[in-house]
Tab-separated table of C-alpha atoms and ligand atoms in Angstrom:
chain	number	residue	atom	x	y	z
A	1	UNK	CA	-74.880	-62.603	-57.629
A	2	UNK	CA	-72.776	-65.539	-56.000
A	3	UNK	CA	-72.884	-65.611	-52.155
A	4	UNK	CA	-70.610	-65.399	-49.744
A	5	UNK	CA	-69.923	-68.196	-47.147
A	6	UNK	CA	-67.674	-67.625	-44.125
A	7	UNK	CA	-66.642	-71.145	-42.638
A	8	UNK	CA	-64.540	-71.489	-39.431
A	9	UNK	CA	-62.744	-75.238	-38.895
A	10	UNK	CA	-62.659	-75.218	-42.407
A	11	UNK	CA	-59.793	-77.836	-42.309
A	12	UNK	CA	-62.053	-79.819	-40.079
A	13	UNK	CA	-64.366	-82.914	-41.212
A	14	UNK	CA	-67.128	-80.539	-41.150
A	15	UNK	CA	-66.254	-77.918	-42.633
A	16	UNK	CA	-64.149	-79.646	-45.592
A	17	UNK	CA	-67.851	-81.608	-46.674
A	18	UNK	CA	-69.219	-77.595	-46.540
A	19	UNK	CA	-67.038	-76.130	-48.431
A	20	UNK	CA	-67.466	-78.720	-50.462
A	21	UNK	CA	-71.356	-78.573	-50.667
A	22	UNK	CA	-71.366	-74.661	-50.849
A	23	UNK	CA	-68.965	-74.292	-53.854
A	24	UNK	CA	-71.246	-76.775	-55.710
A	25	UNK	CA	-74.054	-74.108	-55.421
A	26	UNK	CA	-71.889	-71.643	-56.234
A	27	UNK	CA	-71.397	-69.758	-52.958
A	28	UNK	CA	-67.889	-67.641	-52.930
A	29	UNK	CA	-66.088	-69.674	-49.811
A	30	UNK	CA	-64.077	-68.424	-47.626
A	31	UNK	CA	-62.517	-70.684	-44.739
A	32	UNK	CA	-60.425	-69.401	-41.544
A	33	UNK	CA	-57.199	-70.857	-40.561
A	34	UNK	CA	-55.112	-70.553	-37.412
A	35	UNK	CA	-51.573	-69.632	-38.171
A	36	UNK	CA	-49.407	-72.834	-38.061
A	37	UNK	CA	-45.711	-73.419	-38.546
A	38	UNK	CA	-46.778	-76.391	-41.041
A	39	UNK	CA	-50.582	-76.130	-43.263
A	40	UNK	CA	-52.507	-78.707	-42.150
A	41	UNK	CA	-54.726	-78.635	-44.912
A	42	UNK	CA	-55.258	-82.860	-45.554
A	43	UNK	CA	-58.880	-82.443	-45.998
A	44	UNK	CA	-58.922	-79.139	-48.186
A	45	UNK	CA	-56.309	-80.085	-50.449
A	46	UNK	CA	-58.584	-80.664	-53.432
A	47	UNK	CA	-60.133	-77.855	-52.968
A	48	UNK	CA	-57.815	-74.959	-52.039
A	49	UNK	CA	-57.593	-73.576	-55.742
A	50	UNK	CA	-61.487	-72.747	-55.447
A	51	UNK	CA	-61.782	-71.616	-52.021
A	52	UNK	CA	-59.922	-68.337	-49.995
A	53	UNK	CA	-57.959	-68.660	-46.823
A	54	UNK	CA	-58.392	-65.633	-44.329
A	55	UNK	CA	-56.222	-66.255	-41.117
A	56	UNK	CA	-57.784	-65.368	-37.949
A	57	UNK	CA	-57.967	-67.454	-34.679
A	58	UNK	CA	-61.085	-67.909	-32.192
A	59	UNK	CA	-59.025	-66.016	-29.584
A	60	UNK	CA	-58.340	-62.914	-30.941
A	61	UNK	CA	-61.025	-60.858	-31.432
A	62	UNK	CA	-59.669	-58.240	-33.478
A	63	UNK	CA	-58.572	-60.831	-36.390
A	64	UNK	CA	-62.213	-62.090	-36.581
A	65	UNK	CA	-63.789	-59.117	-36.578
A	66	UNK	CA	-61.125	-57.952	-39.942
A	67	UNK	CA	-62.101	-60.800	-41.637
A	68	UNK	CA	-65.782	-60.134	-41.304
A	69	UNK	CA	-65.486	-57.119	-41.958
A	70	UNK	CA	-62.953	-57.921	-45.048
A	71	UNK	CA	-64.811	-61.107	-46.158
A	72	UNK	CA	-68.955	-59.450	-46.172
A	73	UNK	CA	-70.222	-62.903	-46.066
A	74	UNK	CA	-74.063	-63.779	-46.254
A	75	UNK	CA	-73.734	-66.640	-43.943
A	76	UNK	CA	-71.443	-68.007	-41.110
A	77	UNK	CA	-70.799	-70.829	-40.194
A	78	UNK	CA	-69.021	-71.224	-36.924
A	79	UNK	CA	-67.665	-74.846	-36.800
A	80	UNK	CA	-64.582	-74.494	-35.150
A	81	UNK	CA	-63.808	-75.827	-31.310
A	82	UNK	CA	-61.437	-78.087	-29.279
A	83	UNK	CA	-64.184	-80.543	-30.201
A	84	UNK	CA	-62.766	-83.940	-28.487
A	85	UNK	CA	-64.460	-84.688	-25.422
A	86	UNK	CA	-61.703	-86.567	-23.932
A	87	UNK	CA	-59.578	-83.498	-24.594
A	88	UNK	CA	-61.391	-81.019	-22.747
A	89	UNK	CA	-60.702	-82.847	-19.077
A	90	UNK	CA	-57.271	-82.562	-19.848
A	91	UNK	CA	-57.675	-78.424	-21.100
A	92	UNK	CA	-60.466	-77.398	-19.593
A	93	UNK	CA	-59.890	-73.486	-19.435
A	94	UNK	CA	-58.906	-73.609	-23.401
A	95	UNK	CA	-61.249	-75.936	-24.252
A	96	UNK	CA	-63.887	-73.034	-23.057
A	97	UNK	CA	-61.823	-70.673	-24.325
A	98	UNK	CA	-61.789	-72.217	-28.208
A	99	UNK	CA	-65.340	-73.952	-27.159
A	100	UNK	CA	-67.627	-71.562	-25.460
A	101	UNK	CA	-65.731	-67.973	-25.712
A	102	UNK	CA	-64.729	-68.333	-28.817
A	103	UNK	CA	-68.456	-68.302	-30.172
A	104	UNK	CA	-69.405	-65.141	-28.435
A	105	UNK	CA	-66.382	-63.139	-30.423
A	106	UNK	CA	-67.664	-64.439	-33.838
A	107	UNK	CA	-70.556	-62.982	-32.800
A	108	UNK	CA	-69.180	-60.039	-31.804
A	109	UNK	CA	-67.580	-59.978	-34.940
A	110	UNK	CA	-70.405	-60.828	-37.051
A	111	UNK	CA	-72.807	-57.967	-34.794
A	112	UNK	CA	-69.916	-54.967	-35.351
A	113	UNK	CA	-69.061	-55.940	-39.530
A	114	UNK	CA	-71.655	-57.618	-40.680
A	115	UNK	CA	-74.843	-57.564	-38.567
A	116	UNK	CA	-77.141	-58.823	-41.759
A	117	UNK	CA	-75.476	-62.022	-42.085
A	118	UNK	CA	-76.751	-65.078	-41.244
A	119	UNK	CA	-74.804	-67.488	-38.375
A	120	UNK	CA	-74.760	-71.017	-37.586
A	121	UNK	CA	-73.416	-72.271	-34.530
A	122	UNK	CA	-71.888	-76.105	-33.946
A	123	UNK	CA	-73.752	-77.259	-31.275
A	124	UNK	CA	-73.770	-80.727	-29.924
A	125	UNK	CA	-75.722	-83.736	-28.813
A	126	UNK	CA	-72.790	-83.692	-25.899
A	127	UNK	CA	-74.878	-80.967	-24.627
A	128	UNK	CA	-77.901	-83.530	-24.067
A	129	UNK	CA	-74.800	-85.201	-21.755
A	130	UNK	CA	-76.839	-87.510	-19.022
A	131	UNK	CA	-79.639	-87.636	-20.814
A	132	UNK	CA	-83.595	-86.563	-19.023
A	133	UNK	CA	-85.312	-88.038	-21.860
A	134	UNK	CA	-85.377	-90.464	-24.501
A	135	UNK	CA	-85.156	-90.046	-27.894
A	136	UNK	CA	-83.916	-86.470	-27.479
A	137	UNK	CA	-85.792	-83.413	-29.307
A	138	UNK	CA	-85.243	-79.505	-28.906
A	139	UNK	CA	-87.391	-78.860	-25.863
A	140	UNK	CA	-85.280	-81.510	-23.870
A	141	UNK	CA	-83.417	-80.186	-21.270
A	142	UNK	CA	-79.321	-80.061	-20.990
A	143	UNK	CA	-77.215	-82.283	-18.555
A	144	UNK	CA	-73.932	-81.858	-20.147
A	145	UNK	CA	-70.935	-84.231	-18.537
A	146	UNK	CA	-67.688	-83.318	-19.843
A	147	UNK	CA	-66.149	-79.451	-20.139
A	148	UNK	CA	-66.443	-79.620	-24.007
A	149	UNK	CA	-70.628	-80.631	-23.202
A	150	UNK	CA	-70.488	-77.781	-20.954
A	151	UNK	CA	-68.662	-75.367	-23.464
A	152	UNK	CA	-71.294	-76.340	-26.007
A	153	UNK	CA	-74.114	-75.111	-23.527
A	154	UNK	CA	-72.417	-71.827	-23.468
A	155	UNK	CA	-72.028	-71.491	-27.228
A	156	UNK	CA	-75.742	-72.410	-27.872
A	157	UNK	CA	-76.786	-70.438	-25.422
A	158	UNK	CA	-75.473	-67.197	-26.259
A	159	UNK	CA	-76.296	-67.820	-29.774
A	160	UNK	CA	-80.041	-67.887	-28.437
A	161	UNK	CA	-79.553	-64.734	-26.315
A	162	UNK	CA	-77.648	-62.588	-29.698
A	163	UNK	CA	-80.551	-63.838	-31.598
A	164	UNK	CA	-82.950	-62.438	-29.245
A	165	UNK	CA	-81.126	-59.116	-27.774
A	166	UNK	CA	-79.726	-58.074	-31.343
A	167	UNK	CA	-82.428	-59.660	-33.617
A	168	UNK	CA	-79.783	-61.465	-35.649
A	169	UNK	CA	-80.486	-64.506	-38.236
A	170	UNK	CA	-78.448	-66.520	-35.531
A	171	UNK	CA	-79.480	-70.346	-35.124
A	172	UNK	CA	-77.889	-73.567	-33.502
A	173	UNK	CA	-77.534	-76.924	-35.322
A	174	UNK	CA	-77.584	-79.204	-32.230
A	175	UNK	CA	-76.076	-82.315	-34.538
A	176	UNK	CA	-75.923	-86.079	-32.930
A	177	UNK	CA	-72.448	-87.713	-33.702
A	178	UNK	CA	-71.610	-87.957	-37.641
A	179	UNK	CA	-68.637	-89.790	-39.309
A	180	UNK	CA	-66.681	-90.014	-42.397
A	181	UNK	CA	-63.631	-90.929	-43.979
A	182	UNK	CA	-62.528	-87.649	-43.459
A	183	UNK	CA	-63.293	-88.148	-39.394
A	184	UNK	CA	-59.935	-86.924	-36.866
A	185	UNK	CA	-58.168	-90.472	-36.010
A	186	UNK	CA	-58.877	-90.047	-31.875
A	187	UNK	CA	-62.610	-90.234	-32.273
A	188	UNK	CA	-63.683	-93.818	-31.369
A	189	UNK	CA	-65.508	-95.075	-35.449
A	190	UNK	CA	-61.964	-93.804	-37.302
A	191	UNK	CA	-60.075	-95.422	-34.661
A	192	UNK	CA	-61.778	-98.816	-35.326
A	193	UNK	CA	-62.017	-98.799	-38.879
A	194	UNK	CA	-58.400	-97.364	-39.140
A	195	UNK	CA	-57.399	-100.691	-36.590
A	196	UNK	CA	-59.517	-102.683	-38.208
A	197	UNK	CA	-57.324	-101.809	-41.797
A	198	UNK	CA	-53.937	-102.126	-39.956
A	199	UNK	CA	-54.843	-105.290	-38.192
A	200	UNK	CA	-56.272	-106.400	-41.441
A	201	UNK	CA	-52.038	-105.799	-42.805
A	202	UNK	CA	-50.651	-106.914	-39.881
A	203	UNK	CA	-49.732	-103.817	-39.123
A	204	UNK	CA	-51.435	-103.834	-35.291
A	205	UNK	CA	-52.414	-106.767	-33.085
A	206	UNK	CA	-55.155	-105.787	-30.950
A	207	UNK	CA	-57.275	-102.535	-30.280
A	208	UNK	CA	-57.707	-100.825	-27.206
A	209	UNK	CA	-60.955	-99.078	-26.014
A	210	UNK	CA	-62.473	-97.994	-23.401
A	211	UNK	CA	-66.527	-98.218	-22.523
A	212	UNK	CA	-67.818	-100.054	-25.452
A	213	UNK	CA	-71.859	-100.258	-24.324
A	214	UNK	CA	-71.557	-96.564	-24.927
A	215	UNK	CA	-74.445	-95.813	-27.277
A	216	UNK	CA	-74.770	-93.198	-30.542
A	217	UNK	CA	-76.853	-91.630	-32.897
A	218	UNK	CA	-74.161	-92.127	-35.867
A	219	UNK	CA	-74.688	-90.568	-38.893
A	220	UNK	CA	-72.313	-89.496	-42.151
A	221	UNK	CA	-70.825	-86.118	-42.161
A	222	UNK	CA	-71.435	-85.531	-45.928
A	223	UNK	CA	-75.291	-85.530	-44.852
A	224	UNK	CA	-75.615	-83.084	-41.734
A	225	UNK	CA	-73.755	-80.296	-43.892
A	226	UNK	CA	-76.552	-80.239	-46.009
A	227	UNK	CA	-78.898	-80.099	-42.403
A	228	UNK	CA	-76.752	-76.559	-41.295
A	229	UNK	CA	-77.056	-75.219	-44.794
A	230	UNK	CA	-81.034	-75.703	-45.038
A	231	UNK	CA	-81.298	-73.660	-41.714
A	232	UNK	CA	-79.891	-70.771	-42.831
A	233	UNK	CA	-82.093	-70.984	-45.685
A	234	UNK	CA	-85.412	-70.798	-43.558
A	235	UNK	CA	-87.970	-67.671	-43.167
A	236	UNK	CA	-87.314	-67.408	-39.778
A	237	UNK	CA	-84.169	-68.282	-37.365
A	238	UNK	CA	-84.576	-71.613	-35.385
A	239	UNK	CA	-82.572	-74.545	-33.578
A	240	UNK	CA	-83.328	-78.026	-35.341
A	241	UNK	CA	-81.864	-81.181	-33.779
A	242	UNK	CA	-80.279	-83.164	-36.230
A	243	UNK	CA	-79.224	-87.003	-36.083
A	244	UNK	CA	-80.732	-90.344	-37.514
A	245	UNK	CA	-82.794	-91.630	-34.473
A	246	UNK	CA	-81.273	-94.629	-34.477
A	247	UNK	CA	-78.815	-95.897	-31.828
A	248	UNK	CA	-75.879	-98.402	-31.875
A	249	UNK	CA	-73.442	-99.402	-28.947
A	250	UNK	CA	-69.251	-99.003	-29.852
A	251	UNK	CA	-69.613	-102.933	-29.437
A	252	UNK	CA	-72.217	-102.815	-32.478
A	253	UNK	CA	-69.161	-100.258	-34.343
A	254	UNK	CA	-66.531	-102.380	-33.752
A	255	UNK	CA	-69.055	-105.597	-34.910
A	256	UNK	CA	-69.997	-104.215	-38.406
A	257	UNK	CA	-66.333	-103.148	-38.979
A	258	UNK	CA	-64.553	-105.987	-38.315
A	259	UNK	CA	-67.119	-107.686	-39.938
A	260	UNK	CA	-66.273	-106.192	-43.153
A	261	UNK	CA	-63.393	-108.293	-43.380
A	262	UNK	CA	-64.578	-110.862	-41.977
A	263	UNK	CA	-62.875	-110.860	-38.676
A	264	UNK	CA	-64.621	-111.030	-34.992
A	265	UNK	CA	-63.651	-108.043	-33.061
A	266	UNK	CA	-63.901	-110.437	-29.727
A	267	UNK	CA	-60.611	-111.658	-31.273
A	268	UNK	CA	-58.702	-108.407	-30.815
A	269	UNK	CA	-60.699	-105.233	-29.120
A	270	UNK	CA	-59.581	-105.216	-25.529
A	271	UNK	CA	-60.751	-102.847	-22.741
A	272	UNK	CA	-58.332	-100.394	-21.484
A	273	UNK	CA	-59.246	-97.885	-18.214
A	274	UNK	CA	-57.111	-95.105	-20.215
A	275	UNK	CA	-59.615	-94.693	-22.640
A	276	UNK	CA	-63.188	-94.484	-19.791
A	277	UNK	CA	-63.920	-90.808	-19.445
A	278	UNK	CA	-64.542	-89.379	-15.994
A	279	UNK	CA	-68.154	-88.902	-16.467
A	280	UNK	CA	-69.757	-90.667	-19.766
A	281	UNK	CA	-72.394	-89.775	-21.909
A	282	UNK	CA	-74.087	-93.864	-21.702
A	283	UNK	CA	-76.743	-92.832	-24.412
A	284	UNK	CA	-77.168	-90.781	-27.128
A	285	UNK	CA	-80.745	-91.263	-29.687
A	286	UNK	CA	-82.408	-87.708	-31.880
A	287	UNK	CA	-85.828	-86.977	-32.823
A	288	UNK	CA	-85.127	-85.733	-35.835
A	289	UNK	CA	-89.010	-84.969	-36.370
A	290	UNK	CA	-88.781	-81.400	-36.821
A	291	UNK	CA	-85.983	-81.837	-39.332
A	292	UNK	CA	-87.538	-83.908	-41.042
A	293	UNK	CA	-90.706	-81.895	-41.537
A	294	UNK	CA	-89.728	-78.389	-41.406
A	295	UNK	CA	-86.433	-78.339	-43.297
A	296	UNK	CA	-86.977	-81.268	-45.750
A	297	UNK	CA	-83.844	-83.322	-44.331
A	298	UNK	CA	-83.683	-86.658	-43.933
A	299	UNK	CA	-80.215	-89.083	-43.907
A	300	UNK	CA	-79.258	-90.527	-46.603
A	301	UNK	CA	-76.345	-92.731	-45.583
A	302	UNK	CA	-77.456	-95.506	-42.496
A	303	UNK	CA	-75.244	-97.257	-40.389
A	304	UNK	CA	-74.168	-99.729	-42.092
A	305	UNK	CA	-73.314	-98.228	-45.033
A	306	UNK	CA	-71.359	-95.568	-42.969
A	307	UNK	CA	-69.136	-98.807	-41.193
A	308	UNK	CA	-68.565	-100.116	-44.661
A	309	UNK	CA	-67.624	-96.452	-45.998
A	310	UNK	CA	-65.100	-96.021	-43.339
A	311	UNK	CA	-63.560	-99.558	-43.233
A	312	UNK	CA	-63.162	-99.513	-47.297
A	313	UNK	CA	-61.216	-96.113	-46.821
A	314	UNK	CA	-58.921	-97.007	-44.499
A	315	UNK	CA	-57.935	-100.245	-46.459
A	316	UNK	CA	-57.180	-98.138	-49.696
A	317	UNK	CA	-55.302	-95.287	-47.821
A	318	UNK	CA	-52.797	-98.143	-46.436
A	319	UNK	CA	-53.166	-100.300	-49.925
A	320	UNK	CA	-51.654	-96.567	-51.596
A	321	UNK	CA	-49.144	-96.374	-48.725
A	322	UNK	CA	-47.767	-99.806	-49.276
B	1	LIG	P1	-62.835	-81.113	-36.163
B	1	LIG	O1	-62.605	-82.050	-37.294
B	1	LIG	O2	-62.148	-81.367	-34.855
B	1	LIG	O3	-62.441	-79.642	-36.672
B	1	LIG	C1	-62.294	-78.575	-35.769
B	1	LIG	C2	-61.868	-77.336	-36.539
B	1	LIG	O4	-61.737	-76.233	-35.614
B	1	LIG	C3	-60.515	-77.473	-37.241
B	1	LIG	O5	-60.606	-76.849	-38.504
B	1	LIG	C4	-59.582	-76.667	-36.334
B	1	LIG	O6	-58.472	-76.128	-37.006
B	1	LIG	C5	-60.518	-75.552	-35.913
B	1	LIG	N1	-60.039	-74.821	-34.721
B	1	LIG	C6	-59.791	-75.344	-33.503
B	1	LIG	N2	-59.370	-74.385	-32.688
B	1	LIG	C7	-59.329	-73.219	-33.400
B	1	LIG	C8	-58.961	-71.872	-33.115
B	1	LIG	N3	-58.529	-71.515	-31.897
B	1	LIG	N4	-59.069	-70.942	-34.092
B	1	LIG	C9	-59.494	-71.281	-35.315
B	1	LIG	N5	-59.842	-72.552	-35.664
B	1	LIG	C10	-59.756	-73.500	-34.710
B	1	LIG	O7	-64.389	-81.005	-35.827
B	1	LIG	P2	-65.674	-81.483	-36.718
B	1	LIG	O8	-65.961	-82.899	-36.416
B	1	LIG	O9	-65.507	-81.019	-38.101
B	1	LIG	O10	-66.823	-80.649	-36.000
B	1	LIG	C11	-67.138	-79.320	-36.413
B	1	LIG	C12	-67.880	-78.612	-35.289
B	1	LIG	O11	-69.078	-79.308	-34.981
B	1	LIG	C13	-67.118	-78.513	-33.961
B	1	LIG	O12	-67.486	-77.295	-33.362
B	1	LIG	C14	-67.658	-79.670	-33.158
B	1	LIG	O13	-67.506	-79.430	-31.781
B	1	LIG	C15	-69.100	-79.670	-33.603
B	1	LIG	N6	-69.815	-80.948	-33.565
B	1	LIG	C16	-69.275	-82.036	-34.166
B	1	LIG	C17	-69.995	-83.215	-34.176
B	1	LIG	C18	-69.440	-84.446	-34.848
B	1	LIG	O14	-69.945	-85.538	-34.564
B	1	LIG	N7	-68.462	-84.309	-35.727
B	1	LIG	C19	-71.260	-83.277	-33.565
B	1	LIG	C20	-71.778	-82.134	-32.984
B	1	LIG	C21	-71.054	-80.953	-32.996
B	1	LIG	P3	-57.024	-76.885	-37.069
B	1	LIG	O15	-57.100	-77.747	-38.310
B	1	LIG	O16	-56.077	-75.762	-37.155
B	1	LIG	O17	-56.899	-77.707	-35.816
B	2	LIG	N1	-62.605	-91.539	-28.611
B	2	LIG	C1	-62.775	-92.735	-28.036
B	2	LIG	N2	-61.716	-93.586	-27.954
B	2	LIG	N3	-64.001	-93.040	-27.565
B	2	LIG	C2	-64.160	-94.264	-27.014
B	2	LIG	C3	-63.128	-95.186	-26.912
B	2	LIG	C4	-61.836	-94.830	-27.388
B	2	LIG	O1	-60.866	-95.584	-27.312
B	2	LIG	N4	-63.622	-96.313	-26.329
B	2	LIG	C5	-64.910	-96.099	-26.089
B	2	LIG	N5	-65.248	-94.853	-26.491
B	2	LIG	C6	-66.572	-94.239	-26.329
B	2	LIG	C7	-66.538	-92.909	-25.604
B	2	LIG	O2	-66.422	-93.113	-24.185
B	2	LIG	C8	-67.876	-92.340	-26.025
B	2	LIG	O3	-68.897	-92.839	-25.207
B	2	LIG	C9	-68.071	-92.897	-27.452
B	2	LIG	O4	-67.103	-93.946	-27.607
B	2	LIG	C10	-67.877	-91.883	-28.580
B	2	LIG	O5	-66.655	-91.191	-28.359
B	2	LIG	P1	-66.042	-90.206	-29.493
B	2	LIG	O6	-65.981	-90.899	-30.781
B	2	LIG	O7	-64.790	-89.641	-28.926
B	2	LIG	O8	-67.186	-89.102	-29.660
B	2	LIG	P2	-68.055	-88.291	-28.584
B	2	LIG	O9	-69.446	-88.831	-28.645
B	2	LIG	O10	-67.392	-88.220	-27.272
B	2	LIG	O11	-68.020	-86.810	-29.204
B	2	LIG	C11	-68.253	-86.576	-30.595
B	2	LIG	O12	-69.618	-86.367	-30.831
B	2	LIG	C12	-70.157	-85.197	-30.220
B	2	LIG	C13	-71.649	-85.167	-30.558
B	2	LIG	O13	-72.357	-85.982	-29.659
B	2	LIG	C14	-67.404	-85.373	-31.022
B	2	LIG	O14	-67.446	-85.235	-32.420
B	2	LIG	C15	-67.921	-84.093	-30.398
B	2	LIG	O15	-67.220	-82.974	-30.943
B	2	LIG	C16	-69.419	-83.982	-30.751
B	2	LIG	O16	-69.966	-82.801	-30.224
């Protein structure tokens, strides 16, 4: 017998490389979509004829519980959010409405229609915010610094308290940054390698940023799926920190991209105070020890490969558009 995988932000990066992952083992997927006036399925498109839509939104309770209830999965995974962090200054209340509440109705859902199923919650390096230690493991304490960081707390919070109040299989993936092709434009490695391509056509002159010492753990998306399906797969529910343990600046980012085509980014990144965040996160590194050990994961893309990945993309998507 198949099982059955329940994937919210399935049209995200994330949950695009699950579904992706899951139907190879031959899970039954199911993904949840908002409603929409248009489908804004980019990333799902090749795989839409072997996966099921259920519509169902993270603030209405009742249409997450019916598709629980309608879907039985085995596992959850709960990867939907307002997940930019430059976002959430500007919607706050939604962003811990989508962010922080919107975790404790899927479990709500899951604990009223299908209590034996196993959850995964999204949570976030952001959540590590102004760091208290260095690299950063699971014991190490939270200092989030944006209202998607503090959000996050929330959501892996109360996935620790259903876990222990309703002895559900309920764990947090606490993931460091990770990248792809597939990654939303706004985020700061798709908006250099996608500038880095239109420069490249003379389609754009310069690039604007904001902090660029800014350090991150970056790793490829494709990977840390694989990470949030092995924990569901363990004897016994647990958090696992998840990243490379490696750390680069945005400077290093925009480096290695422009790099790639043999350009120096000196020549056309240029600071701009729209893009500095009220409060920064200045440093972001995992211990992925535990990982590593007790799940069997380990990354298999680096950094460099990951710049190279991105930058080649972005050249052939505007190469097909020409
Ligand atoms: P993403 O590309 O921004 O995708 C977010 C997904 O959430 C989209 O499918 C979006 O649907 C959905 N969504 C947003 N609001 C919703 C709502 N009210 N109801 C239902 N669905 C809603 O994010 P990602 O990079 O794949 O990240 C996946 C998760 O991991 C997020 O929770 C994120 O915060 C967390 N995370 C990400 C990283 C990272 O580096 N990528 C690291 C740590 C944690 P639409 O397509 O309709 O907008
Ligand atoms: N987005 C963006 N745009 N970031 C910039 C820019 C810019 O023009 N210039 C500098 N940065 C810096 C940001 O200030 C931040 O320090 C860093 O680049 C990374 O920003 P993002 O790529 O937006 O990612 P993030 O680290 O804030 O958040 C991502 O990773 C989290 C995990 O740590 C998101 O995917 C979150 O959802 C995720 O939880």
């Amino acid at each position: 017998m198949s099982k059955t995988a329940l994937i919210t932000g399935i049209t995200g990066q994330d949950g695009s490389y699950l579904a992706e992952l899951l139907l190879a083992k031959g899970y039954r997927v199911v993904g949840v979509v908002r409603r929409s006036s248009t489908t804004p399925y980019e990333r799902i498109a090749h795989l839409v004829d072997r996966i099921e839509l259920a519509s169902a939104d993270l603030l209405d309770q009742t249409s997450l519980t019916d598709v629980v209830q309608a879907t039985a999965p085995d596992e959850i995974y709960n990867l939907a959010a307002q997940s930019f962090v430059q976002t959430s200054w500007k919607q706050p209340v939604l962003t811990g409405e989508f962010t922080a509440l919107g975790v404790t109705r899927m479990l709500e859902a899951l604990r009223k229609a299908a209590p034996k199923a196993r959850f995964y919650q999204a949570s976030s390096s952001e959540q590590f915010g102004k760091v208290v230690e260095t690299p950063q493991r699971e014991s190490t304490p939270f200092y989030p610094r944006s209202p998607y960081g503090v959000a996050k707390v929330y959501g892996h919070w109360i996935t620790v308290n259903y876990r222990e109040s309703f002895d559900l299989f309920a764990v947090s993936g606490i993931l460091f940054n990770h990248e792809s092709p597939r990654r939303g434009l706004e985020f700061v490695t798709r908006k250099i390698s996608d500038a880095v391509a239109r420069i490249q056509r003379g389609l754009q002159h310069e690039l604007r940023l904001g902090n660029i010492d800014a350090r991150r753990d970056w790793g490829f998306a494709g990977d840390y799926v694989d990470a949030m399906w092995r924990m569901l797969q363990q004897d016994t529910p647990d958090d696992f920190v998840i990243g490379t343990g490696e750390t680069y600046s945005v400077r290093d980012f925009c480096h290695a991209a422009f790099s790639t085509v043999d350009l120096d980014y000196r020549d056309y990144v240029v600071q701009d105070e729209k893009f500095f965040r009220p409060a920064e996160v200045d440093l972001l590194v995992a211990d992925p020890s535990r990982a590593n050990h007790e799940l069997g994961w380990t990354p298999k893309i680096q950094f460099a490969e990951l710049v190279r990945m991105m930058v080649e993309a972005d050249l052939e998507r505007y190469a097909r558009l020409r």
